[in-house]
């Protein structure tokens, strides 16, 4: 879950639902002050769309003309709760428009449309009109491994899984003669190989040493977090 890669401007994911929204505002404010021309994008789920932080953030973004885009992946479920049991108005982009943002809802499987609209919304954000993109899709499986989605039936899942962005893109590429079936099959095989190799690598790898838990956690040059380290060592030795 906690992936981060600052080298490509990926500021990180974290476990607090909706928190990426305010962090993106901070990053956008930084870009604005530094006049860097960057746009911050927050990705979050429909579950986060019901969090109050989104409304504070959208107001601030519009007021301060922040170069930020809020992108809501509306896969219809926040854990086991379907969107229409969590929101009275499920046209999420309308909320953004009410705050003075540029807002749109798109079919999330239509990769070309999403690409085009993203370019437009990003360009507007760069000029000081923040945006909101709601991408409609379907969560193919449960929220996490142990969630067997007992709150919905097989017929619904079958219908939902037919809305597959990868299948859609494949059909478009073939239709436009941008790629052949053989090329796309080859690509699928390469991806499967890469994934299998990654799993094999993880299974074969040695368990990380205890002190590895502090790696990449504190910024370079920060003082050694000794009390925390000692505290955690005690907890871990007791757990053993
Ligand atoms: C502030 C906060 N409240 C509750 C949770 C517990 N929680 C984890 S994921 C989740 C649902 C989030 O919905 P969505 O982003 O739509 O995720 P999806 O089920 O589609 O994977 C909840 C409530 C949390 N992590 N953070
Ligand atoms: Mg969801």
Short mmCIF file of C-alpha atoms and ligand atoms in Angstrom, two decimals:
data_model
loop_
_atom_site.label_atom_id
_atom_site.label_comp_id
_atom_site.label_asym_id
_atom_site.label_seq_id
_atom_site.Cartn_x
_atom_site.Cartn_y
_atom_site.Cartn_z
CA UNK A 1 0.00 0.00 0.00
CA UNK A 2 2.64 2.51 1.04
CA UNK A 3 4.32 3.01 -2.30
CA UNK A 4 6.18 6.24 -3.03
CA UNK A 5 8.60 7.37 -5.73
CA UNK A 6 9.62 11.01 -5.42
CA UNK A 7 11.86 10.67 -8.48
CA UNK A 8 8.76 10.63 -10.69
CA UNK A 9 6.72 13.03 -8.55
CA UNK A 10 4.71 10.26 -6.90
CA UNK A 11 4.22 11.61 -3.39
CA UNK A 12 2.90 8.43 -1.84
CA UNK A 13 -0.18 6.47 -0.91
CA UNK A 14 -1.37 6.02 2.64
CA UNK A 15 -4.04 4.34 4.73
CA UNK A 16 -6.13 7.37 5.68
CA UNK A 17 -9.03 7.43 3.21
CA UNK A 18 -9.20 10.88 1.58
CA UNK A 19 -5.88 12.16 2.89
CA UNK A 20 -4.30 12.37 -0.57
CA UNK A 21 -6.78 15.16 -1.27
CA UNK A 22 -5.33 17.64 1.22
CA UNK A 23 -1.76 16.54 0.52
CA UNK A 24 -2.32 17.35 -3.16
CA UNK A 25 -3.48 20.85 -2.20
CA UNK A 26 -0.22 21.32 -0.30
CA UNK A 27 1.80 20.10 -3.29
CA UNK A 28 -0.21 22.43 -5.58
CA UNK A 29 0.41 25.39 -3.28
CA UNK A 30 4.12 24.56 -3.37
CA UNK A 31 4.03 24.47 -7.20
CA UNK A 32 2.19 27.80 -7.26
CA UNK A 33 4.68 29.52 -4.92
CA UNK A 34 7.67 28.08 -6.79
CA UNK A 35 6.03 28.88 -10.18
CA UNK A 36 7.12 25.43 -11.30
CA UNK A 37 4.26 24.85 -13.76
CA UNK A 38 3.45 21.54 -12.07
CA UNK A 39 -0.06 20.24 -11.37
CA UNK A 40 -0.81 18.03 -8.35
CA UNK A 41 -3.28 15.18 -8.87
CA UNK A 42 -5.03 13.36 -6.03
CA UNK A 43 -6.40 9.89 -6.80
CA UNK A 44 -9.01 8.53 -4.42
CA UNK A 45 -12.05 6.25 -4.36
CA UNK A 46 -15.77 6.84 -4.13
CA UNK A 47 -15.41 6.01 -0.42
CA UNK A 48 -13.30 9.17 0.00
CA UNK A 49 -15.86 11.29 -1.86
CA UNK A 50 -17.96 11.29 1.32
CA UNK A 51 -15.10 12.61 3.48
CA UNK A 52 -15.37 16.22 4.68
CA UNK A 53 -11.75 16.95 3.75
CA UNK A 54 -12.72 16.89 0.05
CA UNK A 55 -15.06 19.85 0.53
CA UNK A 56 -12.57 21.92 2.51
CA UNK A 57 -9.93 21.13 -0.10
CA UNK A 58 -12.11 21.94 -3.11
CA UNK A 59 -13.10 25.27 -1.56
CA UNK A 60 -9.50 26.19 -0.84
CA UNK A 61 -8.34 25.03 -4.28
CA UNK A 62 -10.92 27.18 -6.07
CA UNK A 63 -10.36 30.18 -3.78
CA UNK A 64 -6.57 30.13 -4.13
CA UNK A 65 -6.64 29.04 -7.80
CA UNK A 66 -4.41 26.06 -7.02
CA UNK A 67 -3.02 23.92 -9.85
CA UNK A 68 -4.68 20.74 -8.58
CA UNK A 69 -6.93 18.01 -10.02
CA UNK A 70 -9.05 15.69 -7.89
CA UNK A 71 -9.56 12.33 -9.58
CA UNK A 72 -12.22 10.07 -8.08
CA UNK A 73 -12.17 6.43 -9.17
CA UNK A 74 -15.86 5.63 -8.69
CA UNK A 75 -15.91 1.84 -8.73
CA UNK A 76 -19.38 1.87 -7.10
CA UNK A 77 -18.26 0.44 -3.73
CA UNK A 78 -16.44 1.77 -0.68
CA UNK A 79 -15.57 -1.53 1.00
CA UNK A 80 -19.06 -3.17 1.25
CA UNK A 81 -21.14 -0.01 0.81
CA UNK A 82 -22.58 0.75 -2.61
CA UNK A 83 -22.32 4.41 -3.64
CA UNK A 84 -26.09 4.99 -3.64
CA UNK A 85 -26.21 3.92 0.01
CA UNK A 86 -23.51 6.47 0.86
CA UNK A 87 -24.45 9.46 -1.30
CA UNK A 88 -27.82 11.10 -2.04
CA UNK A 89 -26.46 12.63 -5.25
CA UNK A 90 -24.16 10.19 -7.03
CA UNK A 91 -23.25 12.70 -9.76
CA UNK A 92 -20.06 13.50 -7.90
CA UNK A 93 -18.72 16.11 -10.36
CA UNK A 94 -21.74 18.35 -9.62
CA UNK A 95 -20.36 18.90 -6.14
CA UNK A 96 -17.09 20.14 -7.62
CA UNK A 97 -18.87 22.55 -9.96
CA UNK A 98 -20.74 23.97 -6.95
CA UNK A 99 -17.37 24.85 -5.43
CA UNK A 100 -16.17 26.62 -8.59
CA UNK A 101 -14.08 23.80 -10.05
CA UNK A 102 -14.12 22.38 -13.54
CA UNK A 103 -15.93 19.05 -13.05
CA UNK A 104 -16.82 16.10 -15.27
CA UNK A 105 -17.90 12.45 -14.96
CA UNK A 106 -16.56 10.05 -17.58
CA UNK A 107 -16.88 6.39 -18.50
CA UNK A 108 -13.70 5.10 -16.87
CA UNK A 109 -13.20 2.30 -19.40
CA UNK A 110 -12.95 4.73 -22.34
CA UNK A 111 -9.22 5.30 -22.19
CA UNK A 112 -9.16 7.77 -25.09
CA UNK A 113 -11.90 9.95 -23.68
CA UNK A 114 -10.26 9.91 -20.25
CA UNK A 115 -6.92 10.86 -21.83
CA UNK A 116 -8.41 13.76 -23.83
CA UNK A 117 -10.41 15.17 -20.93
CA UNK A 118 -7.47 14.76 -18.56
CA UNK A 119 -5.30 16.85 -20.86
CA UNK A 120 -7.94 19.58 -20.97
CA UNK A 121 -8.51 19.53 -17.19
CA UNK A 122 -4.77 19.51 -16.47
CA UNK A 123 -4.18 22.48 -18.79
CA UNK A 124 -6.96 24.44 -17.08
CA UNK A 125 -5.58 23.56 -13.63
CA UNK A 126 -2.15 24.76 -14.70
CA UNK A 127 -3.76 28.13 -15.49
CA UNK A 128 -5.44 28.32 -12.06
CA UNK A 129 -8.78 26.56 -12.59
CA UNK A 130 -8.68 23.41 -10.45
CA UNK A 131 -10.54 20.36 -11.75
CA UNK A 132 -12.43 17.26 -10.71
CA UNK A 133 -12.65 14.06 -12.72
CA UNK A 134 -15.02 11.28 -11.69
CA UNK A 135 -14.24 8.04 -13.52
CA UNK A 136 -17.08 5.54 -13.48
CA UNK A 137 -16.05 1.89 -13.35
CA UNK A 138 -16.73 -1.31 -11.44
CA UNK A 139 -14.69 -2.93 -8.68
CA UNK A 140 -14.18 -6.43 -10.10
CA UNK A 141 -13.47 -8.08 -6.75
CA UNK A 142 -13.86 -7.42 -3.05
CA UNK A 143 -12.15 -4.47 -1.38
CA UNK A 144 -9.34 -6.75 -0.18
CA UNK A 145 -8.39 -10.41 -0.30
CA UNK A 146 -10.63 -11.53 2.55
CA UNK A 147 -13.67 -9.67 1.19
CA UNK A 148 -15.62 -12.18 -0.93
CA UNK A 149 -18.25 -9.46 -1.66
CA UNK A 150 -21.29 -11.16 -0.08
CA UNK A 151 -23.18 -7.84 -0.41
CA UNK A 152 -23.71 -8.21 -4.19
CA UNK A 153 -24.74 -11.02 -6.51
CA UNK A 154 -23.02 -12.87 -9.33
CA UNK A 155 -25.24 -11.39 -12.06
CA UNK A 156 -24.24 -7.87 -11.04
CA UNK A 157 -20.57 -8.82 -10.96
CA UNK A 158 -20.73 -10.35 -14.42
CA UNK A 159 -22.32 -7.22 -15.84
CA UNK A 160 -19.81 -5.00 -14.04
CA UNK A 161 -16.77 -6.98 -15.16
CA UNK A 162 -17.84 -6.57 -18.79
CA UNK A 163 -16.80 -2.91 -18.38
CA UNK A 164 -13.11 -3.66 -18.67
CA UNK A 165 -10.81 -0.77 -19.62
CA UNK A 166 -8.11 -3.17 -20.85
CA UNK A 167 -10.52 -5.07 -23.12
CA UNK A 168 -11.88 -1.73 -24.32
CA UNK A 169 -8.41 -0.39 -25.16
CA UNK A 170 -7.48 -3.64 -26.89
CA UNK A 171 -10.59 -3.50 -29.10
CA UNK A 172 -9.90 0.16 -29.96
CA UNK A 173 -6.27 -0.49 -30.88
CA UNK A 174 -7.24 -3.39 -33.14
CA UNK A 175 -10.11 -1.44 -34.71
CA UNK A 176 -7.75 1.45 -35.55
CA UNK A 177 -5.05 -0.93 -36.74
CA UNK A 178 -2.71 0.65 -34.19
CA UNK A 179 -1.66 -2.83 -33.01
CA UNK A 180 -2.15 -6.41 -34.18
CA UNK A 181 -3.73 -9.21 -32.14
CA UNK A 182 -0.35 -10.98 -32.08
CA UNK A 183 1.40 -7.86 -30.75
CA UNK A 184 -1.19 -7.40 -28.01
CA UNK A 185 -1.04 -11.09 -27.05
CA UNK A 186 2.75 -10.80 -26.87
CA UNK A 187 2.39 -7.78 -24.60
CA UNK A 188 0.03 -9.72 -22.31
CA UNK A 189 2.52 -12.56 -22.12
CA UNK A 190 5.38 -10.18 -21.27
CA UNK A 191 3.34 -8.59 -18.49
CA UNK A 192 2.37 -12.01 -17.06
CA UNK A 193 6.04 -13.06 -17.15
CA UNK A 194 7.12 -9.89 -15.36
CA UNK A 195 4.45 -10.36 -12.65
CA UNK A 196 5.31 -14.04 -12.16
CA UNK A 197 9.00 -13.17 -11.88
CA UNK A 198 8.20 -10.53 -9.25
CA UNK A 199 6.18 -13.06 -7.20
CA UNK A 200 8.96 -15.67 -7.48
CA UNK A 201 11.51 -13.05 -6.42
CA UNK A 202 9.41 -12.11 -3.37
CA UNK A 203 8.92 -15.77 -2.34
CA UNK A 204 12.61 -16.55 -2.70
CA UNK A 205 13.79 -13.37 -0.92
CA UNK A 206 15.06 -13.44 2.65
CA UNK A 207 12.83 -11.89 5.30
CA UNK A 208 13.86 -8.26 5.87
CA UNK A 209 16.00 -7.45 8.92
CA UNK A 210 14.18 -5.74 11.75
CA UNK A 211 15.96 -2.39 11.30
CA UNK A 212 14.87 -2.25 7.64
CA UNK A 213 11.56 -0.87 8.84
CA UNK A 214 13.19 2.56 9.22
CA UNK A 215 14.58 2.64 5.70
CA UNK A 216 12.99 5.36 3.51
CA UNK A 217 10.84 6.52 6.42
CA UNK A 218 12.84 9.57 7.55
CA UNK A 219 14.26 12.22 5.21
CA UNK A 220 18.02 12.16 4.64
CA UNK A 221 19.79 14.30 7.23
CA UNK A 222 17.08 13.87 9.86
CA UNK A 223 18.41 12.95 13.29
CA UNK A 224 18.37 9.26 14.10
CA UNK A 225 14.94 8.43 15.62
CA UNK A 226 16.56 6.51 18.50
CA UNK A 227 13.72 6.53 21.06
CA UNK A 228 11.26 5.26 18.46
CA UNK A 229 13.71 2.62 17.29
CA UNK A 230 14.29 1.42 20.86
CA UNK A 231 10.59 1.46 21.60
CA UNK A 232 9.79 -0.64 18.53
CA UNK A 233 12.57 -3.13 19.29
CA UNK A 234 11.02 -3.73 22.71
CA UNK A 235 7.56 -4.22 21.21
CA UNK A 236 8.93 -6.60 18.58
CA UNK A 237 10.95 -8.68 21.04
CA UNK A 238 7.89 -9.04 23.27
CA UNK A 239 5.78 -10.10 20.28
CA UNK A 240 8.21 -12.94 19.48
C1 LIG B 1 -10.34 7.92 7.44
C2 LIG B 1 -10.58 6.46 7.21
N1 LIG B 1 -11.80 5.95 7.51
C3 LIG B 1 -12.04 4.63 7.31
C4 LIG B 1 -11.05 3.81 6.84
C5 LIG B 1 -11.33 2.32 6.60
N2 LIG B 1 -11.42 2.10 5.15
C6 LIG B 1 -10.40 1.59 4.46
S1 LIG B 1 -10.73 1.50 2.83
C7 LIG B 1 -12.30 2.11 3.04
C8 LIG B 1 -13.24 2.29 1.86
C9 LIG B 1 -12.71 3.26 0.90
O1 LIG B 1 -13.55 3.30 -0.24
P1 LIG B 1 -12.93 3.32 -1.69
O2 LIG B 1 -11.83 4.29 -1.73
O3 LIG B 1 -14.06 3.48 -2.63
O4 LIG B 1 -12.22 1.90 -1.79
P2 LIG B 1 -12.62 0.55 -2.56
O5 LIG B 1 -13.54 -0.22 -1.66
O6 LIG B 1 -13.23 0.90 -3.87
O7 LIG B 1 -11.32 -0.20 -2.69
C10 LIG B 1 -12.53 2.39 4.38
C11 LIG B 1 -13.80 2.94 4.91
C12 LIG B 1 -9.78 4.40 6.56
N3 LIG B 1 -8.76 3.67 6.08
N4 LIG B 1 -9.57 5.73 6.74
MG1 LIG B 2 -14.56 2.36 -4.30
#
